[in-house]
Coordinates of C-alpha atoms in Angstrom, one line a residue:
M1 CA -134.1 -35.7 -53.1
P2 CA -130.4 -36.7 -53.5
Y3 CA -128.9 -34.0 -51.2
K4 CA -129.4 -33.8 -47.4
I5 CA -129.3 -30.0 -47.3
P6 CA -132.3 -28.0 -46.3
E7 CA -134.4 -27.2 -49.3
D8 CA -134.9 -23.6 -48.3
I9 CA -131.1 -23.0 -48.2
I10 CA -130.6 -24.5 -51.7
E11 CA -133.5 -22.5 -53.1
K12 CA -132.3 -19.3 -51.5
I13 CA -128.7 -19.7 -52.9
R14 CA -129.9 -20.7 -56.3
K15 CA -132.4 -17.8 -56.6
S16 CA -129.7 -15.3 -55.3
N17 CA -127.4 -16.1 -58.2
D18 CA -128.6 -15.2 -61.7
I19 CA -127.4 -17.8 -64.1
V20 CA -126.6 -15.3 -66.8
E21 CA -124.2 -13.4 -64.5
V22 CA -122.5 -16.6 -63.2
V23 CA -122.1 -18.1 -66.6
G24 CA -121.0 -14.7 -67.9
E25 CA -117.9 -15.0 -65.7
Y26 CA -116.8 -17.9 -67.8
V27 CA -118.3 -17.4 -71.2
Q28 CA -118.9 -14.3 -73.3
L29 CA -122.6 -14.2 -73.8
K30 CA -124.6 -12.3 -76.4
K31 CA -128.4 -11.7 -76.2
Q32 CA -130.4 -13.2 -79.0
G33 CA -134.1 -13.0 -78.5
R34 CA -135.0 -14.2 -75.0
N35 CA -131.9 -16.2 -74.5
F36 CA -128.1 -15.6 -74.3
F37 CA -125.7 -17.5 -76.6
G38 CA -121.9 -18.1 -76.4
L39 CA -119.2 -20.6 -77.1
C40 CA -119.6 -23.8 -75.1
P41 CA -117.0 -24.1 -72.3
F42 CA -117.4 -27.9 -72.3
H43 CA -116.3 -28.7 -75.8
G44 CA -114.4 -26.9 -78.6
E45 CA -116.4 -25.0 -81.1
K46 CA -116.2 -21.9 -83.2
T47 CA -120.0 -21.5 -83.8
P48 CA -121.9 -20.6 -80.6
S49 CA -124.3 -23.4 -79.6
F50 CA -124.3 -22.8 -75.9
S51 CA -127.6 -21.2 -74.6
V52 CA -128.5 -19.7 -71.3
T53 CA -132.2 -19.1 -70.6
P54 CA -132.8 -16.5 -67.8
E55 CA -136.5 -17.1 -67.7
K56 CA -135.9 -20.7 -66.7
Q57 CA -132.5 -20.2 -65.1
I58 CA -131.0 -23.1 -67.0
F59 CA -128.2 -23.6 -69.6
H60 CA -128.1 -26.0 -72.5
C61 CA -125.6 -26.8 -75.2
F62 CA -127.1 -27.9 -78.5
G63 CA -123.7 -29.2 -79.5
C64 CA -122.6 -31.5 -76.7
G65 CA -125.9 -31.8 -74.8
K66 CA -124.6 -30.5 -71.5
G67 CA -127.3 -28.8 -69.4
G68 CA -128.4 -27.8 -66.0
N69 CA -128.8 -24.9 -63.6
V70 CA -126.4 -22.5 -61.9
I71 CA -125.3 -25.0 -59.3
T72 CA -124.6 -27.8 -61.8
F73 CA -122.8 -25.3 -64.1
L74 CA -120.4 -24.5 -61.3
M75 CA -119.9 -28.2 -60.5
E76 CA -119.0 -28.9 -64.1
M77 CA -116.7 -25.9 -64.6
E78 CA -114.8 -26.1 -61.4
E79 CA -115.0 -29.9 -60.7
Y80 CA -116.8 -28.9 -57.5
S81 CA -118.8 -31.2 -55.3
F82 CA -122.4 -30.1 -54.8
Y83 CA -121.5 -28.7 -51.4
E84 CA -118.5 -26.7 -52.7
A85 CA -120.7 -25.2 -55.5
L86 CA -123.3 -24.2 -52.9
V87 CA -120.7 -22.6 -50.7
S88 CA -119.1 -20.7 -53.6
L89 CA -122.5 -19.4 -54.8
A90 CA -123.5 -18.5 -51.2
N91 CA -120.3 -16.5 -50.8
R92 CA -120.8 -14.8 -54.2
A93 CA -124.4 -13.7 -53.2
N94 CA -123.6 -13.0 -49.5
V95 CA -126.0 -15.6 -48.4
E96 CA -125.3 -17.0 -44.9
I97 CA -125.2 -20.8 -44.7
P98 CA -124.8 -23.2 -41.7
E99 CA -121.2 -23.7 -40.7
A100 CA -121.6 -27.5 -41.1
I101 CA -122.3 -27.1 -44.8
A102 CA -119.6 -24.4 -45.3
Q103 CA -117.0 -26.8 -43.9
K104 CA -118.1 -29.9 -45.8
R105 CA -115.2 -30.9 -48.1
S106 CA -115.2 -33.0 -51.2
S107 CA -112.5 -35.4 -52.4
Y108 CA -111.2 -32.5 -54.6
S109 CA -110.9 -30.0 -51.8
G110 CA -109.6 -32.6 -49.4
K111 CA -106.9 -33.6 -51.8
F112 CA -105.6 -30.1 -52.5
A113 CA -106.7 -28.2 -49.4
D114 CA -103.3 -28.6 -47.7
I115 CA -101.4 -27.4 -50.8
L116 CA -103.7 -24.4 -51.2
S117 CA -103.4 -23.6 -47.5
A118 CA -99.6 -23.8 -47.7
H119 CA -99.5 -21.4 -50.7
E120 CA -101.9 -19.0 -48.9
W121 CA -99.7 -18.9 -45.8
L122 CA -96.6 -18.3 -47.9
T123 CA -98.2 -15.6 -49.9
K124 CA -99.0 -13.7 -46.8
L125 CA -95.6 -14.3 -45.2
Y126 CA -93.6 -13.3 -48.3
H127 CA -95.7 -10.2 -48.7
H128 CA -95.2 -9.2 -45.1
L129 CA -91.5 -9.8 -45.3
L130 CA -91.2 -7.6 -48.4
K131 CA -93.1 -4.6 -46.9
H132 CA -92.4 -4.7 -43.2
T133 CA -89.1 -6.4 -42.4
K134 CA -85.4 -5.8 -42.8
D135 CA -85.1 -9.2 -44.5
G136 CA -87.3 -8.0 -47.3
K137 CA -85.8 -4.6 -47.7
E138 CA -83.6 -5.7 -50.6
G139 CA -86.6 -7.0 -52.5
Y140 CA -88.8 -4.0 -51.7
Q141 CA -86.1 -1.6 -52.9
Y142 CA -85.8 -3.6 -56.2
I143 CA -89.5 -3.4 -56.8
K144 CA -89.7 0.3 -56.0
E145 CA -86.8 1.0 -58.4
R146 CA -88.9 -0.7 -61.1
G147 CA -91.5 2.0 -60.5
I148 CA -94.1 -0.2 -58.7
R149 CA -96.2 1.7 -56.1
D150 CA -97.2 0.3 -52.7
E151 CA -100.9 0.0 -53.8
T152 CA -99.9 -2.2 -56.7
I153 CA -97.6 -4.3 -54.5
D154 CA -100.6 -4.9 -52.3
T155 CA -102.9 -5.7 -55.2
F156 CA -100.6 -8.3 -56.6
Q157 CA -99.4 -9.5 -53.2
L158 CA -95.8 -9.2 -54.3
G159 CA -93.3 -10.6 -51.8
F160 CA -89.8 -11.6 -51.0
A161 CA -88.2 -15.0 -50.0
P162 CA -85.2 -14.6 -47.7
N163 CA -82.0 -16.2 -48.8
V164 CA -82.1 -18.8 -46.1
K165 CA -82.0 -22.4 -46.9
D166 CA -84.7 -23.8 -44.6
F167 CA -86.7 -20.6 -43.8
T168 CA -89.9 -21.9 -45.6
L169 CA -89.5 -25.4 -44.3
E170 CA -89.3 -24.3 -40.7
F171 CA -92.2 -21.9 -41.1
L172 CA -94.6 -24.4 -42.7
T173 CA -93.7 -27.4 -40.6
K174 CA -94.6 -25.3 -37.5
K175 CA -98.0 -24.8 -39.2
G176 CA -98.4 -28.5 -39.3
F177 CA -97.4 -29.2 -43.0
H178 CA -95.3 -32.3 -43.9
K179 CA -92.0 -31.9 -45.6
Q180 CA -92.8 -34.5 -48.3
D181 CA -96.0 -32.7 -49.2
L182 CA -94.1 -29.4 -49.5
V183 CA -91.6 -31.0 -51.8
K184 CA -94.4 -32.5 -53.9
A185 CA -96.0 -29.1 -54.1
G186 CA -92.8 -27.6 -55.4
L187 CA -92.3 -25.2 -52.4
L188 CA -89.1 -27.0 -51.4
S189 CA -86.3 -28.4 -53.7
I190 CA -84.3 -31.6 -53.1
Q191 CA -80.6 -31.2 -53.3
E192 CA -78.0 -33.7 -54.5
D193 CA -77.3 -34.8 -50.9
N194 CA -81.1 -35.5 -50.4
S195 CA -81.5 -32.5 -48.2
V196 CA -84.2 -29.9 -48.9
S197 CA -84.0 -26.2 -49.3
D198 CA -86.3 -23.3 -50.1
R199 CA -87.0 -23.2 -53.8
F200 CA -87.4 -19.4 -54.1
R201 CA -84.8 -18.1 -51.6
G202 CA -83.3 -14.7 -52.3
R203 CA -86.0 -13.9 -55.0
V204 CA -88.8 -11.4 -55.4
I205 CA -92.0 -13.4 -55.3
F206 CA -94.9 -13.2 -57.7
P207 CA -97.9 -15.2 -56.5
I208 CA -99.7 -17.0 -59.4
R209 CA -103.4 -17.2 -58.8
N210 CA -106.0 -19.3 -60.5
H211 CA -109.2 -17.7 -62.0
L212 CA -110.8 -17.9 -58.5
G213 CA -108.0 -15.8 -57.0
K214 CA -106.4 -18.7 -55.1
T215 CA -102.6 -18.8 -55.1
I216 CA -101.6 -22.1 -56.6
A217 CA -97.9 -21.4 -57.6
F218 CA -95.1 -18.8 -57.4
A219 CA -92.7 -17.2 -59.7
G220 CA -89.4 -16.0 -58.2
R221 CA -87.5 -13.1 -59.9
S222 CA -83.8 -13.0 -59.4
M223 CA -82.4 -9.5 -58.5
T224 CA -79.0 -10.4 -59.8
D225 CA -77.7 -12.1 -62.9
R226 CA -78.4 -15.5 -61.4
D227 CA -80.0 -18.0 -63.8
P228 CA -82.8 -18.5 -64.4
K229 CA -84.1 -14.9 -64.2
Y230 CA -87.6 -16.2 -63.4
L231 CA -88.1 -19.5 -61.5
N232 CA -91.6 -20.9 -61.6
S233 CA -93.2 -23.6 -59.4
P234 CA -93.0 -27.0 -61.0
E235 CA -96.2 -28.2 -62.7
N236 CA -98.7 -30.3 -60.8
E237 CA -102.4 -31.2 -60.7
L238 CA -103.3 -27.6 -59.7
F239 CA -100.7 -25.7 -61.8
R240 CA -100.5 -26.3 -65.5
K241 CA -98.7 -23.5 -67.2
G242 CA -100.2 -24.1 -70.6
K243 CA -103.8 -23.9 -69.2
M244 CA -103.4 -20.7 -67.1
L245 CA -103.0 -17.0 -67.7
Y246 CA -101.4 -14.7 -65.2
N247 CA -103.7 -12.2 -63.6
F248 CA -106.8 -13.7 -65.2
D249 CA -108.7 -13.5 -61.9
L250 CA -108.3 -9.7 -61.6
A251 CA -108.5 -8.9 -65.4
K252 CA -111.5 -10.9 -66.4
R253 CA -114.0 -8.3 -65.2
H254 CA -112.3 -5.6 -67.2
I255 CA -111.9 -8.0 -70.2
R256 CA -115.7 -8.5 -70.3
Q257 CA -116.4 -4.7 -69.8
Q258 CA -114.1 -3.7 -72.7
N259 CA -114.5 -6.8 -74.8
E260 CA -110.7 -6.8 -75.3
A261 CA -107.8 -8.6 -73.6
V262 CA -104.2 -7.4 -73.8
L263 CA -101.8 -10.3 -73.8
F264 CA -98.3 -9.7 -72.5
E265 CA -95.2 -11.9 -72.3
G266 CA -94.2 -11.2 -68.6
Y267 CA -95.4 -10.7 -65.1
M268 CA -93.8 -7.3 -64.8
D269 CA -95.4 -6.1 -68.1
V270 CA -98.9 -7.0 -66.7
I271 CA -98.2 -5.3 -63.3
S272 CA -96.8 -2.1 -64.9
A273 CA -99.7 -2.0 -67.4
W274 CA -102.2 -2.4 -64.6
Q275 CA -100.6 0.5 -62.7
A276 CA -100.7 2.5 -65.9
G277 CA -104.5 1.9 -66.2
V278 CA -104.5 -1.0 -68.5
K279 CA -106.4 -3.5 -66.3
N280 CA -107.4 -6.0 -68.9
G281 CA -103.9 -7.4 -69.2
I282 CA -102.9 -11.0 -68.8
A283 CA -99.7 -13.0 -69.5
T284 CA -98.5 -16.5 -70.3
M285 CA -96.3 -18.3 -67.7
G286 CA -93.0 -17.7 -69.4
T287 CA -94.0 -20.0 -72.2
S288 CA -95.5 -19.6 -75.7
L289 CA -99.2 -19.2 -76.0
T290 CA -101.0 -22.6 -76.2
A291 CA -104.1 -23.6 -78.2
F292 CA -105.9 -24.2 -74.9
Q293 CA -105.1 -20.6 -73.7
A294 CA -106.3 -19.2 -77.1
K295 CA -109.6 -21.1 -76.8
L296 CA -110.0 -19.9 -73.2
L297 CA -109.6 -16.3 -74.3
R298 CA -112.1 -16.8 -77.1
R299 CA -114.8 -17.8 -74.6
Y300 CA -114.4 -14.5 -72.9
V301 CA -113.6 -12.0 -75.6
D302 CA -113.7 -11.2 -79.3
T303 CA -110.5 -9.1 -79.6
V304 CA -107.0 -9.8 -78.2
I305 CA -104.3 -7.2 -78.4
L306 CA -100.8 -8.7 -78.5
C307 CA -98.3 -6.6 -76.6
Y308 CA -95.1 -8.5 -76.8
D309 CA -91.5 -7.2 -76.9
A310 CA -90.6 -5.2 -80.1
D311 CA -87.4 -7.1 -80.7
R312 CA -87.1 -9.9 -83.3
S313 CA -87.9 -12.8 -80.9
G314 CA -90.9 -10.8 -79.6
Q315 CA -92.2 -10.3 -83.1
D316 CA -91.8 -14.0 -83.9
A317 CA -93.7 -14.8 -80.7
T318 CA -96.4 -12.3 -81.7
Y319 CA -96.9 -14.0 -85.1
N320 CA -97.1 -17.4 -83.6
A321 CA -99.6 -16.3 -80.9
A322 CA -101.7 -14.5 -83.5
K323 CA -102.0 -17.6 -85.6
L324 CA -103.4 -19.6 -82.6
L325 CA -105.8 -16.8 -81.6
R326 CA -107.1 -16.4 -85.1
Q327 CA -107.6 -20.2 -85.4
A328 CA -109.6 -20.0 -82.1
G329 CA -111.8 -17.3 -83.7
C330 CA -110.4 -14.2 -82.1
R331 CA -109.9 -10.9 -83.8
V332 CA -106.2 -10.0 -83.3
K333 CA -104.6 -6.6 -83.0
V334 CA -100.9 -5.9 -82.4
A335 CA -99.7 -3.1 -80.0
N336 CA -97.5 -0.4 -81.5
L337 CA -94.3 -1.0 -79.5
K338 CA -91.2 0.5 -81.1
D339 CA -87.5 0.9 -80.5
N340 CA -87.0 -2.7 -79.3
L341 CA -88.7 -1.9 -76.0
D342 CA -90.8 -4.2 -73.9
P343 CA -94.0 -2.8 -72.3
D344 CA -92.5 -2.3 -68.9
S345 CA -89.6 -0.4 -70.3
F346 CA -91.8 1.8 -72.5
I347 CA -94.0 2.8 -69.5
A348 CA -90.9 3.6 -67.4
S349 CA -89.5 5.7 -70.3
Y350 CA -92.6 7.5 -71.6
G351 CA -95.2 7.2 -68.9
A352 CA -98.7 5.7 -68.5
E353 CA -100.7 8.0 -70.8
A354 CA -98.2 7.5 -73.7
F355 CA -98.5 3.8 -73.3
K356 CA -102.3 3.8 -73.5
R357 CA -102.4 6.3 -76.3
D358 CA -99.5 5.4 -78.5
V359 CA -99.2 1.7 -77.8
I360 CA -102.5 0.1 -76.8
D361 CA -105.0 2.5 -78.5
A362 CA -102.8 2.7 -81.6
S363 CA -102.7 -1.0 -82.1
M364 CA -102.5 -2.2 -85.7
T365 CA -104.6 -4.9 -87.3
F366 CA -103.2 -8.3 -87.8
I367 CA -102.9 -7.8 -91.6
H368 CA -100.9 -4.6 -91.2
F369 CA -98.7 -6.3 -88.7
Y370 CA -98.3 -9.4 -91.0
M371 CA -97.3 -7.2 -93.9
Q372 CA -94.6 -5.5 -91.9
Y373 CA -93.5 -8.8 -90.3
I374 CA -92.9 -10.8 -93.5
K375 CA -91.4 -7.9 -95.5
K376 CA -88.1 -8.7 -94.0
D377 CA -88.1 -12.0 -95.9
Y378 CA -88.5 -10.4 -99.3
N379 CA -86.7 -8.0 -101.6
L380 CA -89.7 -6.1 -103.0
S381 CA -87.7 -4.5 -105.8
I382 CA -87.5 -8.0 -107.3
Q383 CA -90.6 -9.0 -109.2
D384 CA -90.7 -12.6 -108.1
D385 CA -90.3 -11.7 -104.4
R386 CA -93.0 -9.0 -104.7
L387 CA -95.5 -11.5 -106.2
Q388 CA -94.8 -14.1 -103.5
F389 CA -95.2 -11.4 -100.8
I390 CA -98.6 -10.3 -102.3
N391 CA -99.8 -13.9 -102.6
N392 CA -98.9 -14.5 -98.9
V393 CA -100.8 -11.4 -97.8
V394 CA -103.8 -12.3 -99.9
E395 CA -103.9 -15.8 -98.3
Q396 CA -104.2 -14.1 -94.9
I397 CA -106.8 -11.7 -96.1
A398 CA -108.8 -14.6 -97.4
L399 CA -109.3 -15.9 -93.9
I400 CA -111.2 -12.7 -92.9
D401 CA -115.0 -13.3 -92.8
N402 CA -116.0 -9.7 -93.0
P403 CA -116.3 -8.8 -96.7
I404 CA -115.9 -5.0 -96.1
E405 CA -112.7 -5.6 -94.2
R406 CA -111.4 -7.9 -97.0
E407 CA -112.2 -5.3 -99.6
H408 CA -110.4 -2.6 -97.6
Y409 CA -107.1 -4.5 -97.5
L410 CA -107.4 -5.6 -101.1
N411 CA -107.8 -1.9 -102.2
E412 CA -104.7 -1.1 -100.2
L413 CA -102.8 -3.8 -102.0
A414 CA -104.2 -2.9 -105.4
N415 CA -103.2 0.8 -104.9
E416 CA -99.8 0.1 -103.5
Y417 CA -98.6 -2.5 -106.0
N418 CA -100.7 -1.4 -109.1
I419 CA -102.8 -4.6 -109.3
R420 CA -106.4 -4.8 -110.6
I421 CA -108.8 -5.2 -107.7
E422 CA -110.8 -7.7 -109.8
A423 CA -107.7 -10.0 -110.0
L424 CA -107.3 -9.9 -106.2
V425 CA -111.0 -10.6 -105.6
E426 CA -110.8 -13.6 -107.9
Q427 CA -107.8 -14.9 -106.1
I428 CA -109.5 -14.4 -102.7
E429 CA -112.6 -16.4 -103.9
S430 CA -110.4 -19.2 -105.2
I431 CA -108.6 -19.5 -101.9
R432 CA -111.8 -19.4 -99.8
Q433 CA -113.3 -22.0 -102.0
K434 CA -110.3 -24.4 -101.6
L435 CA -110.5 -23.8 -97.8
G436 CA -114.2 -24.6 -97.8
I437 CA -115.1 -21.1 -96.6
H438 CA -118.6 -20.3 -98.0
R439 CA -120.0 -17.0 -98.8
D440 CA -122.9 -17.5 -96.5
K441 CA -120.6 -18.2 -93.5
R442 CA -122.0 -15.3 -91.6
E443 CA -125.5 -16.9 -91.9
Q444 CA -124.0 -20.2 -90.8
N445 CA -122.5 -18.6 -87.7
R446 CA -125.7 -17.0 -86.5
Y447 CA -126.3 -17.6 -82.8
T448 CA -129.7 -19.1 -83.6
N449 CA -128.3 -21.7 -86.1
R450 CA -127.8 -24.5 -83.6
A451 CA -131.2 -23.9 -82.2
A452 CA -132.7 -24.1 -85.7
N453 CA -130.9 -27.4 -86.3
F454 CA -132.2 -28.7 -83.0
K455 CA -135.8 -28.0 -84.1
V456 CA -135.2 -29.8 -87.4
E457 CA -134.0 -32.9 -85.5
T458 CA -137.1 -32.8 -83.3
K459 CA -139.4 -32.9 -86.3
L460 CA -137.5 -36.0 -87.6
R461 CA -138.4 -38.0 -84.5
P462 CA -141.4 -40.3 -84.5
A463 CA -144.8 -38.6 -83.7
F464 CA -145.2 -40.4 -80.4
H465 CA -141.6 -39.4 -79.4
N466 CA -142.2 -35.7 -80.2
A467 CA -145.6 -35.9 -78.3
E468 CA -143.9 -37.2 -75.2
R469 CA -141.1 -34.6 -75.3
E470 CA -143.5 -31.7 -75.8
L471 CA -145.9 -32.9 -73.2
I472 CA -143.1 -33.2 -70.6
A473 CA -142.1 -29.6 -71.5
Y474 CA -145.6 -28.5 -70.7
M475 CA -145.7 -30.6 -67.5
M476 CA -142.5 -29.0 -66.3
Q477 CA -144.0 -25.5 -66.7
N478 CA -147.5 -26.3 -65.3
S479 CA -148.2 -28.6 -62.3
T480 CA -151.9 -28.9 -63.3
I481 CA -151.0 -30.4 -66.6
A482 CA -148.7 -32.8 -64.8
D483 CA -151.6 -33.8 -62.5
K484 CA -153.8 -34.6 -65.5
V485 CA -151.1 -36.6 -67.2
Q486 CA -150.4 -38.6 -64.0
E487 CA -154.1 -39.4 -63.7
E488 CA -154.4 -40.4 -67.4
I489 CA -151.3 -42.4 -68.1
G490 CA -149.0 -42.2 -65.0
A491 CA -145.5 -43.1 -66.1
A492 CA -146.6 -45.2 -69.0
F493 CA -144.5 -43.3 -71.6
N494 CA -142.9 -45.2 -74.4
I495 CA -139.4 -43.9 -74.0
D496 CA -137.6 -45.2 -70.9
E497 CA -135.8 -41.9 -70.2
H498 CA -139.2 -40.1 -70.3
K499 CA -140.6 -42.6 -67.8
I500 CA -137.8 -41.7 -65.4
I501 CA -138.3 -37.9 -65.9
V502 CA -142.0 -38.0 -65.2
T503 CA -141.5 -40.2 -62.2
Y504 CA -139.1 -37.6 -60.8
L505 CA -141.5 -34.8 -61.8
Y506 CA -144.5 -36.4 -60.0
A507 CA -142.4 -36.8 -56.8
Y508 CA -141.3 -33.2 -57.2
Y509 CA -144.8 -31.8 -57.4
E510 CA -146.0 -34.1 -54.5
E511 CA -143.9 -32.0 -52.2
D512 CA -145.8 -28.9 -53.2
R513 CA -142.9 -27.5 -55.2
P514 CA -143.5 -24.8 -57.8
A515 CA -143.2 -25.4 -61.5
D516 CA -139.5 -24.4 -61.9
V517 CA -137.2 -26.3 -64.2
S518 CA -134.0 -25.0 -62.5
A519 CA -135.2 -26.2 -59.1
F520 CA -136.5 -29.5 -60.6
I521 CA -133.0 -30.3 -62.0
E522 CA -131.8 -30.6 -58.3
W523 CA -134.0 -33.6 -57.9
I524 CA -132.3 -35.6 -60.7
S525 CA -129.2 -37.5 -59.8
E526 CA -128.4 -39.1 -63.2
E527 CA -126.4 -36.7 -65.4
H528 CA -127.7 -38.0 -68.7
I529 CA -131.3 -37.5 -67.4
R530 CA -130.4 -34.0 -66.3
K531 CA -129.1 -33.3 -69.8
L532 CA -132.3 -34.6 -71.3
V533 CA -134.4 -32.4 -69.0
T534 CA -132.6 -29.2 -70.1
D535 CA -132.8 -30.4 -73.7
I536 CA -136.6 -30.8 -73.4
A537 CA -136.9 -27.5 -71.4
M538 CA -135.5 -25.7 -74.4
I539 CA -138.4 -26.7 -76.7
P540 CA -140.5 -23.7 -77.6
I541 CA -144.0 -24.0 -76.1
F542 CA -147.1 -21.8 -75.9
K543 CA -148.0 -20.1 -72.6
D544 CA -151.6 -21.1 -73.1
I545 CA -152.3 -24.6 -74.4
S546 CA -155.8 -26.0 -74.9
Q547 CA -157.1 -29.1 -73.2
K548 CA -157.7 -30.5 -76.7
Q549 CA -153.9 -30.3 -77.4
I550 CA -153.0 -32.0 -74.2
N551 CA -155.5 -34.7 -74.9
D552 CA -154.1 -35.1 -78.4
Y553 CA -150.6 -35.6 -76.9
I554 CA -152.0 -38.2 -74.4
K555 CA -153.9 -40.0 -77.2
T556 CA -150.8 -40.2 -79.4
I557 CA -148.8 -41.7 -76.5
K558 CA -151.5 -44.1 -75.5
S559 CA -152.1 -45.2 -79.1
H560 CA -148.4 -46.1 -79.6
S561 CA -148.3 -47.9 -76.2
N562 CA -151.4 -49.9 -77.0
E563 CA -150.1 -50.9 -80.4
R564 CA -146.8 -52.1 -78.9
T565 CA -148.7 -54.0 -76.3
R566 CA -150.9 -55.8 -78.9
I567 CA -147.7 -56.6 -80.9
Q568 CA -146.1 -58.1 -77.8
S569 CA -149.3 -60.2 -77.2
L570 CA -149.3 -61.5 -80.8
K571 CA -145.6 -62.4 -80.6
K572 CA -146.5 -64.6 -77.6
Q573 CA -149.3 -66.2 -79.5
Q574 CA -147.0 -66.8 -82.4
K575 CA -144.5 -68.5 -80.1
I576 CA -147.3 -70.8 -78.7
A577 CA -148.4 -71.7 -82.2
E578 CA -144.8 -72.7 -83.1
Q579 CA -144.5 -74.8 -80.0
K580 CA -147.8 -76.6 -81.0
N581 CA -146.4 -77.3 -84.4
D582 CA -149.0 -75.1 -86.1
P583 CA -147.0 -73.4 -88.8
I584 CA -150.0 -72.0 -90.7
K585 CA -151.4 -70.2 -87.6
A586 CA -147.9 -69.0 -86.7
A587 CA -147.4 -67.6 -90.3
Q588 CA -150.9 -65.9 -90.1
I589 CA -149.9 -64.2 -86.8
A590 CA -146.5 -63.2 -88.2
M591 CA -148.3 -61.4 -91.1
Q592 CA -150.6 -59.6 -88.6
I593 CA -147.5 -58.5 -86.7
I594 CA -145.8 -57.2 -89.9
D595 CA -149.0 -55.2 -90.9
M596 CA -149.2 -53.7 -87.4
Q597 CA -145.5 -52.7 -87.4
K598 CA -145.9 -51.1 -90.8
Q599 CA -148.9 -49.1 -89.6
L600 CA -147.0 -48.1 -86.4
N601 CA -144.0 -46.9 -88.5
S602 CA -146.2 -45.0 -90.9
S603 CA -148.1 -43.2 -88.1
S604 CA -144.7 -42.3 -86.6

């Protein structure tokens, strides 16, 4: 056992956290038969190949091969140590653990613990100053004038940084933090004379939290015309603007429930929308949407509503974001903002109900947005412009997989511009063929597709290899079968990795452990072996298997092993014959070896 933590604690924590629920906080899962499938969070893909098996409490990706249980999943996703993953899962399930384990820190936590702690202290301080001191009155009044209620201020922990050069420095150095570390974390700025000053002084503070709810950066909003209007923390190892989404920690539960995310451009838009009842809103960090962020959203949700400003730059940003989201596989809708308003201004002018009803719920499809968006570039009274416009729209419609949705838009085009529907359909098919989009794409994208491919690959393996894999799958589900195999052949499997797995398995059962794949994974220290175990565990097996079938597996494995042993023995005899200068005998032995290898290959 590679971890010196009491077994009963590990087992209790693991069993208190359903893997489907934990993984579901990172990946949008859909039930297919007994398992759940989704887009793998460990490699880029558009076709779901990531499987979670509640019965066995394991996950496995048929694409990249990652696999494990709920603890190893969290270790992979968060770059946690084993101890950090245990503590996180224990806290999640309200399981009490010994203080010594709870305080055990990995290299990751040790490296960033001081930075996280400094941000936590400042979040509390800035929030307190805003709400309860004269120093924060100016910031509090500004926020209230923006229509933000106290409850919302508390939810987002909004704060205020006094316009004092060394206020933050003095506060944090008294807490034991070092000036150099605070400069490196971006909480202090170096001036031209090499002195340091508070980075966010005189600004309203928006804490920026990671998906776990930990403050890792700040955004400071100027209350005057001072540039820049928003000042973010500089990027570092914890804070990467292109890989984060503001408010994701609070919004992700609502995103999963509604299967929709609303993407805004600014912090205040998110906060105003939350207060208006739109709680599935997130925002980029003052930058354009990145491909990474688009793929992150796709893991969680099918549909993204873009709610950017209604002015020209906002519409350009909407189009660019929509392209990335569609490439990532998201269905895109565009909020119905008008009159060049931004979301925050619309809510202030027309109220929460109007925003939900007339902006969010009335969102248009991407195609309708696209038609409006590019019309500005064409004079539709001119035939050539009109044809170019129609061709551009058709190219976008061709990217839609749903044939009913495609036909709907084509009918609209045909009716509006007096074009035969047959001509439009022909054009669509031509475009899709050039792009390599097949008619049977829906079948290709079925959740079971990767699993089906996996079964085909299994059948292509040699017979002894399949026998070993399937036998191990039964051994992991039944300790009695494992006992029989140990007695018959021990660890004398033909594949080296299989030898390692059964050796672990025998040791596991010797400790009177139950047949539980998820628990067994904890015994395996090598990641590649752990992957192989989850791979084998996904093999479909019968609940009741006959002794004859088990014996057949063992016979196949033994037979291959015996043949290999005989071949090795003959090779030694051949070498001796060559050393004795007996070429005729050496050649006779060589022929025997060739015949045996042929028989071995044909039986495989």
